[in-house]
Coordinates of C-alpha atoms in Angstrom, one line a residue:
X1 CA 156.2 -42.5 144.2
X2 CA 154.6 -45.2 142.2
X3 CA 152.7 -42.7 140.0
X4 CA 155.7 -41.4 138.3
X5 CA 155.6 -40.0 134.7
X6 CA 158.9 -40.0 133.1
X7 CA 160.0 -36.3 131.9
X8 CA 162.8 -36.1 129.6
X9 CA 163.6 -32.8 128.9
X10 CA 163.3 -32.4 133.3
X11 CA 165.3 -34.9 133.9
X12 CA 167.9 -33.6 131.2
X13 CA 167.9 -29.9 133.2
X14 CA 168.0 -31.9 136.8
X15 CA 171.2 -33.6 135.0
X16 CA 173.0 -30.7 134.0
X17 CA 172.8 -29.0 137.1
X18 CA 173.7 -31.3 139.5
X19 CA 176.6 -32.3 137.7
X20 CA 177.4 -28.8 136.5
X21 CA 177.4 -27.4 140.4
X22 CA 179.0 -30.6 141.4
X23 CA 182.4 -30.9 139.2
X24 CA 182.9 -27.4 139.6
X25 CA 183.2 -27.6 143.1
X26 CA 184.9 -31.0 143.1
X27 CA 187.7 -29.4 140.8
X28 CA 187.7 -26.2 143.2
X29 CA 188.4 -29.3 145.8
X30 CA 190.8 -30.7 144.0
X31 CA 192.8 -27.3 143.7
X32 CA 192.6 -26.7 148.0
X33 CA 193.9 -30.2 148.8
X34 CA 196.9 -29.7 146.0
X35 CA 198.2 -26.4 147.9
X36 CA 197.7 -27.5 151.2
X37 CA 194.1 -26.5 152.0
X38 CA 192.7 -30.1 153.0
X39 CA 190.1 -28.6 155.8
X40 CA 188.5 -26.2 153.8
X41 CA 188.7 -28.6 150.6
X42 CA 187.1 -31.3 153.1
X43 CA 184.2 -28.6 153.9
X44 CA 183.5 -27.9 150.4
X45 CA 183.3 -31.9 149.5
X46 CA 180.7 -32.2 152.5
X47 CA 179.1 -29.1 150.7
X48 CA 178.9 -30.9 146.9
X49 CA 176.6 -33.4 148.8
X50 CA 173.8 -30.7 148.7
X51 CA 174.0 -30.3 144.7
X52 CA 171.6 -33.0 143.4
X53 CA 169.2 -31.9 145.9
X54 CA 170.1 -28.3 144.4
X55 CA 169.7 -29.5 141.0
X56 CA 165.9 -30.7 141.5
X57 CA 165.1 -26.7 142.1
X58 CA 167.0 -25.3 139.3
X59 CA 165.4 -27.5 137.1
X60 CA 162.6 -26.8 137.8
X61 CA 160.9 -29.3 140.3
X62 CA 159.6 -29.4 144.3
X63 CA 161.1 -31.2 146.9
X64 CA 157.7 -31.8 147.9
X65 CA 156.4 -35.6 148.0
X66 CA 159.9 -36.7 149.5
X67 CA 158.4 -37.8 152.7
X68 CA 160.1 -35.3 154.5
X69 CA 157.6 -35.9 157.2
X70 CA 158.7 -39.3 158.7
X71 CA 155.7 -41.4 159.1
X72 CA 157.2 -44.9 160.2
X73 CA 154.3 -47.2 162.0
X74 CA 155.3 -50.5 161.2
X75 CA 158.5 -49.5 159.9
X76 CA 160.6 -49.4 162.5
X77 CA 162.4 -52.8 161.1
X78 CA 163.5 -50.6 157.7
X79 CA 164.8 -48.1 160.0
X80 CA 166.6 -50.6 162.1
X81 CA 168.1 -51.8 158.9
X82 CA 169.0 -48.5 157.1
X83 CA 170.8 -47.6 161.1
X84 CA 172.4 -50.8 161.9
X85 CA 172.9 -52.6 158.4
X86 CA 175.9 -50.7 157.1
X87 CA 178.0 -51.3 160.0
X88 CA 177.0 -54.8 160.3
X89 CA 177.9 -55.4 156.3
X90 CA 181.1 -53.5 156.4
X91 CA 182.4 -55.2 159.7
X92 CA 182.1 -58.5 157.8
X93 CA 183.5 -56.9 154.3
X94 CA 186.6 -55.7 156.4
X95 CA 186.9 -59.2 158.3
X96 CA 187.3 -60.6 155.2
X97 CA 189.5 -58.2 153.0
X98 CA 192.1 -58.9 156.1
X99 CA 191.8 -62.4 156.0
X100 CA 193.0 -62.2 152.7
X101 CA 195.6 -59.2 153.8
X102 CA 196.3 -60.6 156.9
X103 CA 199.7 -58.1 156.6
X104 CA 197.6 -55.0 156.2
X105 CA 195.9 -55.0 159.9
X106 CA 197.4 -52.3 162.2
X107 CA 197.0 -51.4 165.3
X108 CA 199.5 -48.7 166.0
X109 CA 197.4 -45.8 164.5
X110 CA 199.4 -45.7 161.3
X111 CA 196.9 -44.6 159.3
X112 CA 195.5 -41.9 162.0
X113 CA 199.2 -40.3 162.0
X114 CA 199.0 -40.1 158.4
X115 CA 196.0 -38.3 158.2
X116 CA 196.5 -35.7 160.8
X117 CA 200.1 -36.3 162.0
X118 CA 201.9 -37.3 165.0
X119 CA 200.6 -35.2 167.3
X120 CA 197.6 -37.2 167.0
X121 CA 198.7 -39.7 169.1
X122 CA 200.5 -38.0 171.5
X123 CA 196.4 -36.1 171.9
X124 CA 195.1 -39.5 172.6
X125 CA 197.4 -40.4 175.1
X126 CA 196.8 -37.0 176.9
X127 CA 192.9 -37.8 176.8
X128 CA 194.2 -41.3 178.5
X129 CA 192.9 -43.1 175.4
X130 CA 195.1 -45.7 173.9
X131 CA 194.5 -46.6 169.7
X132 CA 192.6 -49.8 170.3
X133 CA 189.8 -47.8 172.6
X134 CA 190.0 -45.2 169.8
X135 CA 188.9 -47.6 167.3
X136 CA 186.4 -49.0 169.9
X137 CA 184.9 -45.2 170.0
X138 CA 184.8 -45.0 166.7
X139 CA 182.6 -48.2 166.2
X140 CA 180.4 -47.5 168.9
X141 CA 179.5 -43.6 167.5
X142 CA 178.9 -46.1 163.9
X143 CA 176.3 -47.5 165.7
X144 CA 174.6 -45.2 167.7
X145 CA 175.1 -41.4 167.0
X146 CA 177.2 -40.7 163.5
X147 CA 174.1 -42.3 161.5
X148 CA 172.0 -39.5 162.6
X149 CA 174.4 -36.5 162.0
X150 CA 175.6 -38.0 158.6
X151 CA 172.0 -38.0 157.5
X152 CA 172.3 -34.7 157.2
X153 CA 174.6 -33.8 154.6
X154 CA 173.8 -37.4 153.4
X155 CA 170.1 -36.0 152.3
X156 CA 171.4 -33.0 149.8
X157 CA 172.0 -36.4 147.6
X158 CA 169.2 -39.0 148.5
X159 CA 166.7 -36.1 147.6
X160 CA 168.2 -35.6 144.0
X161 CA 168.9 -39.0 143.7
X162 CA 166.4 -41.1 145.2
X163 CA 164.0 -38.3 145.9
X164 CA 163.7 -37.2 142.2
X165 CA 166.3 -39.1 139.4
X166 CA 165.7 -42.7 140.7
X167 CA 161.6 -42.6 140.1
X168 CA 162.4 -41.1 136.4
X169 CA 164.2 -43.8 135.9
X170 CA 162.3 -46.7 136.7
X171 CA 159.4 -45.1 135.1
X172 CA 161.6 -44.8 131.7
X173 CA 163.6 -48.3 132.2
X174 CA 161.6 -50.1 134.6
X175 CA 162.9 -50.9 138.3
X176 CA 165.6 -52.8 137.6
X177 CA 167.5 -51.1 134.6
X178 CA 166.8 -47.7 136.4
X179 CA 168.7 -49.1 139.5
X180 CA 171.3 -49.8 137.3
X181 CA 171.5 -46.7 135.3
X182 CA 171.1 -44.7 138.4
X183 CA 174.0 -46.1 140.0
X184 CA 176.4 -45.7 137.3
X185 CA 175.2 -42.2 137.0
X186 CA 175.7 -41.8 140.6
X187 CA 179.4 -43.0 140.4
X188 CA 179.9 -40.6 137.6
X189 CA 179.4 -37.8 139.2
X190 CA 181.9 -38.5 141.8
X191 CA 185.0 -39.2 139.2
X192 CA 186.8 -36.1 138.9
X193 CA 187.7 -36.1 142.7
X194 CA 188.7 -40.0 141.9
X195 CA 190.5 -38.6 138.8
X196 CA 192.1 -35.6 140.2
X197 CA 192.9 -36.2 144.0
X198 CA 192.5 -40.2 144.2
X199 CA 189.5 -40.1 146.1
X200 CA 188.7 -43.9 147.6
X201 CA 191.4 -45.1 146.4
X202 CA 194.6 -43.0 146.1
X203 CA 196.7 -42.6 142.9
X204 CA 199.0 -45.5 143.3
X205 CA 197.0 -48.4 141.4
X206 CA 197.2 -50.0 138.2
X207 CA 194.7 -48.2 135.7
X208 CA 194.6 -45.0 137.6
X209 CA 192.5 -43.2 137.5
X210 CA 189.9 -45.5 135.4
X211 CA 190.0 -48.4 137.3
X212 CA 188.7 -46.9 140.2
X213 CA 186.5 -44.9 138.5
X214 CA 184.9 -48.1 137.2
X215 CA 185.0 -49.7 140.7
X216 CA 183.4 -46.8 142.3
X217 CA 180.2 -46.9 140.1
X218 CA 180.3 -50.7 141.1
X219 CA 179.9 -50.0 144.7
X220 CA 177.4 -46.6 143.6
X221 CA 174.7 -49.2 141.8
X222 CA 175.0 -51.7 145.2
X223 CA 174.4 -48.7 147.7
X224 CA 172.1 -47.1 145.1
X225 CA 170.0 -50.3 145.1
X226 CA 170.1 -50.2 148.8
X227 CA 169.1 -46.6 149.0
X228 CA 166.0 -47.0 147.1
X229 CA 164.8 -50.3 148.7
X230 CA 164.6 -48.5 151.6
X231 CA 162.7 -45.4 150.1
X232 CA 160.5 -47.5 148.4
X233 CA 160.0 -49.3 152.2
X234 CA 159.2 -46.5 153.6
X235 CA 158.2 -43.4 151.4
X236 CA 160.6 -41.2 154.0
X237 CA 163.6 -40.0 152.5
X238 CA 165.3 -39.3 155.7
X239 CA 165.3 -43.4 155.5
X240 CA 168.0 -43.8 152.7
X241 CA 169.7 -40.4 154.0
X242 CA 170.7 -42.7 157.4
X243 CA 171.7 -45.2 155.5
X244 CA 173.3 -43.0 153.5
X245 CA 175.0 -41.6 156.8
X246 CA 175.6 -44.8 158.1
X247 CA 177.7 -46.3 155.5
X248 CA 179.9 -43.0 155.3
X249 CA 180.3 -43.3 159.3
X250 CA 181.3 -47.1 159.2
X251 CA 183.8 -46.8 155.9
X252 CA 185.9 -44.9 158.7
X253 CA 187.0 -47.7 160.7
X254 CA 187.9 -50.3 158.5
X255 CA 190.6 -47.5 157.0
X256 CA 191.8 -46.8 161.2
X257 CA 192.7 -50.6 161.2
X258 CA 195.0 -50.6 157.7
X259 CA 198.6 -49.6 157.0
X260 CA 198.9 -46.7 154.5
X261 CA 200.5 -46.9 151.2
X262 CA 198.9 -49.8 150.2
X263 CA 198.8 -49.7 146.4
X264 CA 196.6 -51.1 144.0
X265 CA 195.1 -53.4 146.9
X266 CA 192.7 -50.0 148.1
X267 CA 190.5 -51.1 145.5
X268 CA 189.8 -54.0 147.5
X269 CA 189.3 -52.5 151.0
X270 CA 189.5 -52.8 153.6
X271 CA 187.0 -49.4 153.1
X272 CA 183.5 -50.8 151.5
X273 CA 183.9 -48.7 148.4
X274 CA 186.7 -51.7 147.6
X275 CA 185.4 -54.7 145.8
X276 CA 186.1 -57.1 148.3
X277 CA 185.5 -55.5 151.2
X278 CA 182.2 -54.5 149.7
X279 CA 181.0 -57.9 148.9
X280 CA 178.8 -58.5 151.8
X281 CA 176.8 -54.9 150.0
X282 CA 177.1 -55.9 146.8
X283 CA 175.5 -59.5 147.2
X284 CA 172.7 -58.6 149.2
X285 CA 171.8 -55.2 146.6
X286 CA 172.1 -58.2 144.3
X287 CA 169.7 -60.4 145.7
X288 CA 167.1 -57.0 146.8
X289 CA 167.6 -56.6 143.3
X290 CA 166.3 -60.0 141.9
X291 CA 163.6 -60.2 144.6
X292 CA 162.4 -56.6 144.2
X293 CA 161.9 -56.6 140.0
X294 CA 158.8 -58.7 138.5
X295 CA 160.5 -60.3 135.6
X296 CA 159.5 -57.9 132.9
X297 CA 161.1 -55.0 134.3

């Protein structure tokens, strides 16, 4: 990875692609959820995840070099980190967004019911679980199982992104301008599901839909950072994919524990994708940031 040569016109083609495939389908999304088709629009989003790693063989390039086969003696602390890390981070981001919203902490399953109805609950009861040992479920798959069966999907991305855009970047910019540009690039990709079906962060915030399109590529550069700390680590790109995974998994709970409808405040958590809540991701990316780059990149 460290032998890089920078390929415009490649990297142009890889661009095009990826975002080409990607905003077509996120528009096709956008159409399913607005007539009722959530399930199939929520298959097709899983789907999109697979277009950057798409985009690096239309344009051109081999997914070869990846580190697809995992080779982790002495490593097993990165892996440990990539697994365990996300949950960690977002139990303390989600600690502290209610802390500041102490009103917003729910128990009842408020937000379950408004996701897939009332039934829900009436389901739980019939398995004899009550909301609280729901939650407790929940966290425990965050920190055992979901990792691994996120990293599928989650892959489709890290190979486009850190697999093959990330490197051309820091070989044009240098590490730390390519972590940078990488990250807003990544959070671009994702706006027209935050622009047309208020993905993250709903519809009902001041700004919409820019504001959280500018808060999204916040959090994008901080897990971007993250994603390629542990490539670089490791040289497996399974690595960054369970991270990757991991993060997706944990984002769940925090969102379990909150009353709906609440307004602008989503762009603050209690999900890490908000600000606040993701504070505890975006200091540390900050300070892998400033340890990883020599001072001339």
């Amino acid at each position: 990875m460290n032998d890089v040569t920078f390929n415009k016109k490649g990297t142009i083609k890889y661009l095009i692609w990826t975002f080409l495939i990607a905003w077509i389908i996120q528009v096709v999304v956008a159409v399913l959820y607005r007539n009722g088709l959530m399930m199939v629009g929520q298959l097709l989003m899983a789907l999109v995840m697979f277009a950057p790693m798409l985009g690096v063989l239309l344009s051109g390039h081999s997914l070869s070099g990846m580190g697809w086969k995992p080779h982790l003696k002495g490593k097993i602390k990165i892996l440990l980190i990539a697994w365990f890390i996300p949950a960690f981070l977002t139990a303390i981001g989600a600690v502290l967004y209610f802390v500041v919203f102490p009103g917003h902490f729910d128990t009842s399953g408020e937000y379950l019911v408004a996701a897939a109805g009332p039934e829900i609950l009436e389901q739980l009861e019939a398995q004899g679980l009550t909301y609280p040992l729901y939650i407790l479920i929940s966290a425990v798959s965050c920190l055992t199982y979901a990792p691994l069966i996120n990293m599928v999907p989650a892959v489709g991305e890290e190979a486009g992104w850190r697999g093959f855009l990330y490197p051309q970047l820091k070989a044009k910019f240098g590490k730390r301008r390519g972590w940078l540009i990488g990250g807003i690039i990544w959070g671009i990709w994702h706006w027209p599901l935050i622009w047309l079906i208020g993905y993250e962060y709903g519809t009902d915030y001041v700004g919409f839909p820019i504001v959280g399109m500018l808060t999204f590529c916040i959090i994008t550069i901080a897990l971007g950072i993250w994603c390629d700390w542990l490539y670089e680590k490791t040289e497996c790109i399974w690595i960054p994919a369970i991270f990757h995974g991991a993060i997706n998994a944990a984002a769940t709970v925090p969102m379990a524990l909150c009353t709906t409808n609440i307004g602008s405040t989503e762009l603050l958590g209690p999900a890490p994708v908000g600000v606040l809540a993701g504070l505890p991701i975006i200091v540390c990316a900050m300070i892998l940031l400033f340890r990883s780059v020599k001072p001339e990149e």
